[in-house]
Amino acid sequence: MAVPRFWREIPQRYNLEGTECPKCGKKYFPPKSVCDSCRRESIGKMKKVKMSGKGKIYTYTVIHVGSSMFQLQTPYVMAIIELDEGPRITGQIVDCEINDVKIGMRVESVFRKIGEESKSGVIYYGYKFRLIK
Amino acid sequence: MVGIVSYGAYVPRYRIESKDIAKVWGKDENIGKGLGVFSKSVPGLDEDVATISVEAARNAMKKCSVDPGEIGAVYVGSESHPYAVKPTATIVAEAIGAGPHLTAADYEFACKAGTAAIQTCMGLVSSDMIKYGLAIGSDTSQGAPGDALEYSASAGGAAFLIGKENVIAEINKTYSYTTDTPDFWRRESQKYPSHGGRFTGEPAYFKHVMNCAKGVLEKVGAKPSDYKYAVFHQPNGKFPVRAAKMLGFTSEQIETGLLTPRIGNTYSGATPLGLAAILDVASPGDRIFAVSYGSGAGSDGFDITVTESIERLDRNPTVESFIANSKFIDYATYVRYRKKLHLGGE
Ligand SMILES: [Zn+2]
């Protein structure tokens, strides 16, 4: 990932900032500038909105062989989270025992290191999730 | 009066026991008893000072209704900032929705950088330069494999929102005692710190903590028995107990804020986390005595009085809840988590 792209995406990566259609109330993450349902009527009117970070596990998979950046973390859980606001997003589930993870479990977002460009490069931070006990 | 408006803590979930470290190095498995450190916290692979600071800061902001846009300063004190050049404070500010109309900087003063950040915020708030200031002390410290520090160097942090309105605790006085003392250091690009061995005790920790504590007591005209709680910097489980006793504080007064026996020395996070643990259980009117210590060397002392407002604050998640949420790991996993292992190609 290039540094400028990461920098542009900081509001969404740090704070789950998405958009909301003022007409029908549908929320989008990642942010969209046009509502799927209201189309033209929503252009230029979409509002910025922060997702709560709370949701549930829609589905998940266990990664046993990660890319070199993630090899020290294996095995780990990647899940699709259905946020309470509606959007579904992909994220890692941290601080859990792999066998404890089940579909439908409640989760909340946490702030973690997502990766780094290289040993001397920029560090990327953003959201991951943990189980709510 | 200037004081603490809100506060938040964070301690990573992983722990390693002193006896498991001792086993690897062929040392006496009862070494933990000698140090007063039985287990210490270990950060996950994706945790560092920025993530710990953000979690602590978010926990502080969640407890109160202060608009992050009203925060005029963010200072993060640590000796393990993720970047040598590039502030941690800007990451924290962005992640709590503060800024861009604020000033921010990182602080370094061994284990007392967090209390130095509190003092800076007190000054800015008292002089009405800012309405609120956020001060954080946080670390993911490391000891060289086999070194005495490996049993204690751990990870954690706490954040304090400093302001004048609706304070849950008034800071009546702060006083510092500082000299140039080379008891512990780390040169640029060195992974692990060096220390002066026995030199770290009397002329360093005790001299500064005792003089600072006596200075605070003298300036406010108080005696140890006037305080409900006391917290001292805790590089191990022994030094703070001895310092407290020498000053005339009882073990009941220091018990709540003494966390090192269970989570190790969180460096810049140590006194702030101890203070947070005390605020978690304190009642209106309770007086708290706090003295940090940073090698190099200096101590920051505080005289604090808890107000009625603390009863309106939801104090969860508490420091004790983070300590209770623990997963013990063995030395091999610890080595992997702390990246003490060098993989080919790195
Ligand atoms: Zn719509």
XYZ file of C-alpha atoms and ligand atoms in Angstrom:
480
model
C 0.000 0.000 0.000
C 1.264 3.441 -0.869
C 1.659 6.022 1.902
C -0.664 8.630 0.253
C -3.471 6.098 -0.035
C -3.104 5.019 3.589
C -3.054 8.657 4.686
C -6.257 9.442 2.751
C -7.970 6.480 4.364
C -7.000 7.331 7.977
C -10.543 8.469 8.994
C -11.972 5.096 7.937
C -9.054 2.987 9.172
C -8.772 4.627 12.609
C -12.371 5.591 13.289
C -14.565 3.499 10.963
C -15.833 6.663 9.330
C -18.385 5.837 6.649
C -21.254 7.668 5.035
C -25.008 7.842 5.532
C -27.713 8.578 2.989
C -29.823 11.466 4.380
C -32.814 10.317 2.334
C -33.213 6.615 3.306
C -30.763 6.441 6.244
C -28.679 3.601 4.799
C -25.100 3.543 6.095
C -22.042 2.670 4.051
C -18.600 1.412 5.013
C -16.250 1.873 3.253
C -17.805 5.271 2.509
C -19.767 5.763 -0.692
C -20.577 9.092 -2.269
C -23.825 7.833 -3.838
C -26.579 5.747 -2.174
C -27.322 2.436 -3.949
C -31.072 2.943 -3.568
C -31.524 6.680 -3.862
C -28.918 7.192 -6.604
C -29.133 10.672 -8.085
C -31.137 12.074 -5.176
C -28.246 11.332 -2.804
C -25.438 12.868 -4.848
C -23.586 15.526 -2.881
C -25.790 14.924 0.142
C -24.159 11.867 1.755
C -23.147 12.615 5.373
C -20.013 11.395 7.159
C -20.870 9.035 10.019
C -18.754 7.018 12.480
C -19.664 3.364 12.892
C -19.857 2.238 16.550
C -17.385 -0.585 15.915
C -19.837 -3.065 17.418
C -21.294 -5.929 15.437
C -21.341 -9.694 15.059
C -19.344 -12.342 13.252
C -21.065 -13.106 9.929
C -18.490 -15.708 8.934
C -14.789 -16.397 9.544
C -11.778 -18.404 8.484
C -8.572 -19.479 10.229
C -5.369 -18.417 8.487
C -2.564 -20.953 8.977
C -0.094 -19.672 6.402
C 0.058 -15.897 6.296
C 1.997 -13.565 4.065
C 5.518 -12.823 5.337
C 4.297 -9.765 7.254
C 1.831 -11.881 9.213
C 3.722 -15.162 9.576
C 4.531 -14.580 13.258
C 0.809 -14.214 14.016
C -0.379 -17.521 12.512
C -2.724 -19.168 13.138
C -5.162 -16.258 13.352
C -8.836 -15.579 12.605
C -10.063 -13.358 9.765
C -13.779 -12.642 9.850
C -16.501 -10.803 8.036
C -18.184 -8.607 10.633
C -21.723 -7.371 10.234
C -21.672 -3.978 11.929
C -24.729 -2.928 13.945
C -25.183 -0.128 11.394
C -25.492 -2.689 8.587
C -22.280 -2.718 6.535
C -20.169 -5.890 6.414
C -16.409 -5.521 6.711
C -13.416 -7.820 6.902
C -11.194 -7.772 9.951
C -8.958 -9.882 12.150
C -10.269 -11.185 15.488
C -7.557 -10.678 18.110
C -6.985 -11.753 21.728
C -9.026 -14.934 21.334
C -8.578 -18.679 21.403
C -9.292 -19.869 17.877
C -11.651 -22.587 19.121
C -13.742 -20.026 20.987
C -14.721 -18.135 17.836
C -18.257 -18.860 16.584
C -20.502 -17.348 13.944
C -22.911 -14.816 15.441
C -20.640 -13.779 18.323
C -20.657 -10.117 19.351
C -17.477 -8.173 18.673
C -16.155 -4.640 19.113
C -13.403 -2.826 17.271
C -9.918 -2.303 18.710
C -6.989 -0.214 17.500
C -4.052 -2.305 16.318
C -1.082 -2.418 13.985
C -2.269 -3.705 10.635
C 1.128 -3.931 9.009
C 4.168 -1.997 7.966
C 5.731 -1.124 4.662
C 9.092 -2.586 5.663
C 11.433 -2.430 8.662
C 12.179 1.197 7.824
C 8.778 2.029 6.340
C 5.541 3.527 7.567
C 3.502 1.588 10.157
C -0.152 1.087 9.250
C -2.672 1.259 12.094
C -6.353 0.531 11.977
C -9.258 -1.535 13.238
C -9.363 -5.164 14.246
C -11.979 -6.825 16.444
C -12.217 -8.641 19.744
C -14.966 -10.786 21.184
C -17.268 -9.054 23.681
C -17.491 -11.204 26.787
C -9.045 24.052 40.282
C -7.112 22.042 37.712
C -7.530 18.309 37.946
C -8.436 15.027 36.323
C -11.661 15.126 34.288
C -11.450 11.503 33.170
C -8.941 8.688 32.847
C -8.532 5.392 31.021
C -6.207 2.412 31.169
C -5.011 -0.409 28.973
C -2.899 -3.483 29.711
C -2.228 -6.123 27.012
C -3.655 -9.557 27.683
C -0.573 -11.771 27.564
C 1.474 -12.656 30.661
C 4.650 -14.578 31.345
C 5.648 -15.819 34.775
C 9.049 -14.948 36.230
C 9.716 -18.621 36.937
C 9.349 -19.453 33.224
C 11.960 -16.823 32.327
C 14.256 -18.038 35.129
C 14.050 -21.636 33.881
C 15.377 -20.665 30.446
C 18.418 -18.918 31.909
C 19.150 -21.544 34.545
C 18.303 -19.130 37.366
C 16.543 -19.857 40.645
C 12.835 -20.263 39.933
C 12.063 -18.230 43.062
C 13.685 -15.156 41.532
C 10.217 -13.575 41.275
C 9.968 -13.481 45.036
C 13.277 -11.652 45.343
C 12.187 -9.041 42.795
C 8.586 -8.891 43.900
C 7.548 -9.576 40.292
C 5.668 -12.831 39.745
C 4.369 -12.216 36.228
C 4.501 -9.423 33.674
C 2.344 -8.256 30.784
C 3.469 -8.917 27.214
C 2.024 -7.025 24.221
C 0.543 -8.905 21.269
C 2.403 -8.842 17.946
C 0.167 -6.071 16.655
C 0.406 -3.916 19.778
C 2.813 -1.063 20.417
C 2.872 2.258 22.280
C 0.553 3.857 19.702
C -2.133 1.148 20.008
C -1.872 0.987 23.828
C -2.080 4.794 24.048
C -5.100 4.895 21.726
C -6.950 2.209 23.724
C -6.230 4.033 27.022
C -7.244 7.395 25.509
C -10.469 5.948 24.063
C -11.317 4.454 27.469
C -10.809 7.889 29.041
C -13.008 9.620 26.442
C -15.766 6.975 26.722
C -16.186 7.711 30.447
C -16.940 11.411 30.024
C -18.992 13.588 27.712
C -16.164 15.908 26.681
C -16.150 16.721 22.960
C -12.746 15.556 21.615
C -12.717 18.758 19.549
C -12.204 20.694 22.810
C -8.891 18.971 23.555
C -6.153 21.542 23.028
C -3.094 19.372 23.687
C -2.047 15.724 23.472
C 1.229 14.506 25.007
C 2.385 10.894 24.997
C 5.214 9.935 27.337
C 7.125 6.748 26.535
C 10.563 5.316 25.988
C 9.316 2.916 23.326
C 7.624 5.180 20.787
C 7.142 3.177 17.545
C 9.002 5.754 15.481
C 12.328 7.426 16.265
C 11.037 10.398 14.271
C 7.253 10.783 13.843
C 5.065 11.475 16.872
C 2.812 8.944 18.577
C 0.658 11.843 19.832
C -0.711 12.642 16.362
C -1.862 9.033 15.928
C -3.667 9.203 19.280
C -5.256 12.589 18.512
C -6.595 11.359 15.166
C -7.848 8.068 16.625
C -9.969 9.800 19.285
C -11.329 12.389 16.863
C -9.390 15.300 18.376
C -7.646 17.951 16.322
C -6.608 19.468 14.043
C -6.828 22.532 16.317
C -4.436 21.296 18.992
C -0.793 21.067 19.927
C 0.851 17.645 20.315
C 4.217 16.136 21.143
C 5.902 13.007 22.438
C 7.769 13.021 25.719
C 10.729 10.966 26.833
C 12.073 10.738 30.377
C 12.528 7.018 31.059
C 9.636 5.947 33.336
C 8.349 9.403 34.256
C 7.468 10.791 30.812
C 3.766 10.203 31.492
C 3.680 12.254 34.695
C 5.690 14.985 32.935
C 2.876 15.046 30.347
C 0.313 15.500 33.161
C 2.303 18.459 34.508
C 2.483 20.093 31.073
C -1.269 19.768 30.629
C -1.817 21.218 34.124
C 0.203 24.279 33.148
C -1.606 24.795 29.862
C -5.033 24.358 31.472
C -4.230 26.572 34.508
C -3.057 29.380 32.257
C -6.208 29.035 30.108
C -4.144 28.341 26.999
C -6.297 25.236 26.487
C -9.571 23.906 27.903
C -8.556 20.235 28.067
C -5.251 18.431 27.720
C -4.701 14.689 27.273
C -1.634 13.213 29.008
C -0.612 9.617 28.408
C 2.099 7.407 29.870
C 2.586 4.174 27.947
C 5.362 1.690 27.182
C 6.258 -1.665 25.660
C 9.638 -1.895 27.333
C 12.129 -4.679 26.767
C 15.015 -6.116 28.708
C 17.877 -7.902 26.973
C 17.417 -11.696 27.029
C 18.900 -13.013 30.285
C 19.227 -9.528 31.822
C 17.633 -8.801 35.207
C 15.261 -6.371 33.481
C 13.746 -9.195 31.446
C 11.728 -10.264 34.505
C 10.064 -6.892 34.895
C 10.020 -4.914 31.610
C 6.387 -5.029 30.489
C 3.652 -3.167 28.624
C 0.669 -0.972 29.470
C -0.495 2.594 29.722
C -2.963 5.082 31.120
C -4.430 8.344 29.861
C -5.587 11.370 31.872
C -7.841 14.113 30.598
C -6.789 17.266 32.439
C -9.151 20.222 32.758
C -10.846 22.627 35.163
C -14.540 21.740 34.878
C -16.221 18.700 36.410
C -12.950 17.281 37.684
C -13.226 13.905 39.397
C -9.996 14.660 41.271
C -8.304 17.960 42.012
C -4.532 18.115 41.702
C -3.665 20.314 44.690
C 0.053 20.406 44.107
C 2.812 19.046 41.921
C 6.519 19.209 42.640
C 9.534 17.638 40.922
C 13.054 16.695 41.961
C 15.590 16.327 39.143
C 19.358 15.717 38.828
C 21.676 14.377 36.144
C 22.200 10.723 37.121
C 23.260 8.055 34.587
C 21.559 5.037 36.211
C 19.839 3.654 33.110
C 20.044 4.550 29.437
C 19.613 3.374 25.868
C 21.657 4.800 23.015
C 20.132 5.557 19.615
C 19.487 2.369 17.540
C 20.203 0.014 20.462
C 17.376 -2.447 20.958
C 17.877 -3.001 24.684
C 18.753 -0.563 27.474
C 21.837 -0.588 29.693
C 21.840 0.101 33.405
C 24.191 0.803 36.256
C 23.335 -2.398 38.148
C 23.240 -1.706 41.905
C 23.713 1.969 41.140
C 19.997 2.066 40.197
C 18.932 1.848 43.853
C 20.174 4.346 46.441
C 21.602 7.250 44.388
C 18.931 6.947 41.739
C 15.441 5.642 42.626
C 15.504 6.227 46.393
C 17.252 9.602 46.360
C 14.791 11.099 43.862
C 11.591 9.451 45.120
C 12.348 10.314 48.774
C 13.339 13.920 48.082
C 10.367 14.482 45.805
C 7.928 12.903 48.275
C 9.311 14.952 51.173
C 9.107 18.069 49.016
C 5.407 17.518 48.268
C 4.573 16.799 51.930
C 6.438 19.900 53.051
C 4.859 22.178 50.432
C 1.296 21.154 51.248
C 1.955 20.783 54.980
C 0.743 17.182 55.076
C 1.876 13.944 56.683
C 1.561 10.407 55.240
C -1.455 9.595 57.419
C -3.434 12.421 55.710
C -3.669 10.255 52.568
C -6.004 7.355 51.870
C -3.828 6.032 49.030
C -0.252 6.344 47.813
C 1.423 5.195 44.621
C 5.130 5.186 43.828
C 7.016 4.279 40.692
C 7.420 0.518 40.776
C 10.374 -0.834 38.757
C 9.969 -4.021 40.811
C 7.766 -5.061 43.702
C 10.361 -4.159 46.367
C 11.530 -0.556 45.783
C 8.100 1.121 46.155
C 7.338 -0.870 49.314
C 10.648 0.186 50.863
C 10.266 3.837 49.817
C 6.730 3.945 51.237
C 7.884 2.471 54.543
C 10.825 4.882 54.822
C 8.419 7.800 54.302
C 5.900 6.495 56.826
C 3.170 5.163 54.504
C 1.500 1.871 55.418
C 1.095 -1.195 53.210
C -2.701 -0.582 53.181
C -2.107 2.821 51.569
C 0.045 1.475 48.727
C -1.653 -1.894 48.099
C -4.259 -0.671 45.536
C -1.753 1.095 43.282
C 0.976 -1.552 43.475
C 0.567 -3.483 40.215
C 4.140 -4.542 39.366
C 3.975 -7.905 41.205
C 1.272 -9.009 38.735
C 1.975 -7.078 35.498
C 5.620 -6.047 35.804
C 7.093 -2.596 35.308
C 5.097 -0.770 32.647
C 7.699 2.043 32.702
C 5.981 5.290 31.650
C 2.683 3.524 32.311
C 3.575 2.444 35.870
C 2.646 5.405 38.106
C -0.237 6.421 35.768
C -1.693 2.869 35.874
C -1.278 2.711 39.659
C -3.081 6.047 39.954
C -5.825 4.806 37.610
C -6.277 1.665 39.743
C -6.708 3.905 42.803
C -9.232 6.180 41.036
C -11.169 3.015 40.089
C -12.046 2.472 43.770
C -11.609 5.903 45.392
C -14.444 7.810 47.092
C -15.113 11.560 47.277
C -12.761 13.258 49.719
C -10.031 10.610 49.486
C -6.577 12.105 49.243
C -3.995 10.439 46.962
C -0.215 10.779 47.045
C 1.681 9.914 43.841
C 5.402 9.977 43.036
C 6.853 8.784 39.751
C 10.505 8.147 38.944
C 12.393 8.322 35.675
C 16.007 7.282 35.286
C 18.343 9.966 34.229
C 16.932 11.039 36.760
C 13.889 12.691 38.288
C 10.637 12.303 40.202
C 7.293 14.071 39.796
C 5.095 14.200 42.892
C 1.367 14.923 43.113
C -1.091 15.680 45.906
C -4.605 14.805 44.717
C -8.087 15.017 46.257
C -11.009 13.024 44.822
C -14.239 15.041 44.305
C -17.961 14.210 44.384
C -17.958 14.069 40.559
C -16.237 10.684 40.629
C -19.556 9.094 41.589
C -21.082 10.178 38.269
C -18.285 8.550 36.250
C -18.669 5.015 34.872
C -15.260 3.699 35.887
C -15.303 0.624 33.613
C -13.201 -0.918 32.203
C -11.135 -0.889 35.407
C -7.419 -1.590 35.682
C -8.279 -4.754 37.629
C -10.481 -5.956 34.750
C -7.483 -5.701 32.400
C -5.276 -7.540 34.893
C -7.894 -10.290 35.271
C -8.213 -10.754 31.488
C -4.927 -12.596 31.131
C -3.480 -15.385 29.046
C -0.241 -16.925 30.254
C 2.319 -17.834 27.595
C 5.559 -19.818 27.695
C 9.020 -18.426 26.953
C 9.000 -19.670 23.341
C 5.763 -17.827 22.582
C 7.100 -14.810 24.445
C 10.199 -14.757 22.253
C 7.965 -14.844 19.188
C 5.669 -12.075 20.493
C 8.518 -9.784 21.442
C 10.333 -10.389 18.145
C 13.452 -11.518 19.949
C 13.790 -14.102 17.221
C 15.432 -13.039 13.977
C 13.835 -14.645 10.961
C 15.771 -15.229 7.778
C 15.331 -12.416 5.307
C 14.638 -9.783 7.957
Zn -30.578 6.281 0.218
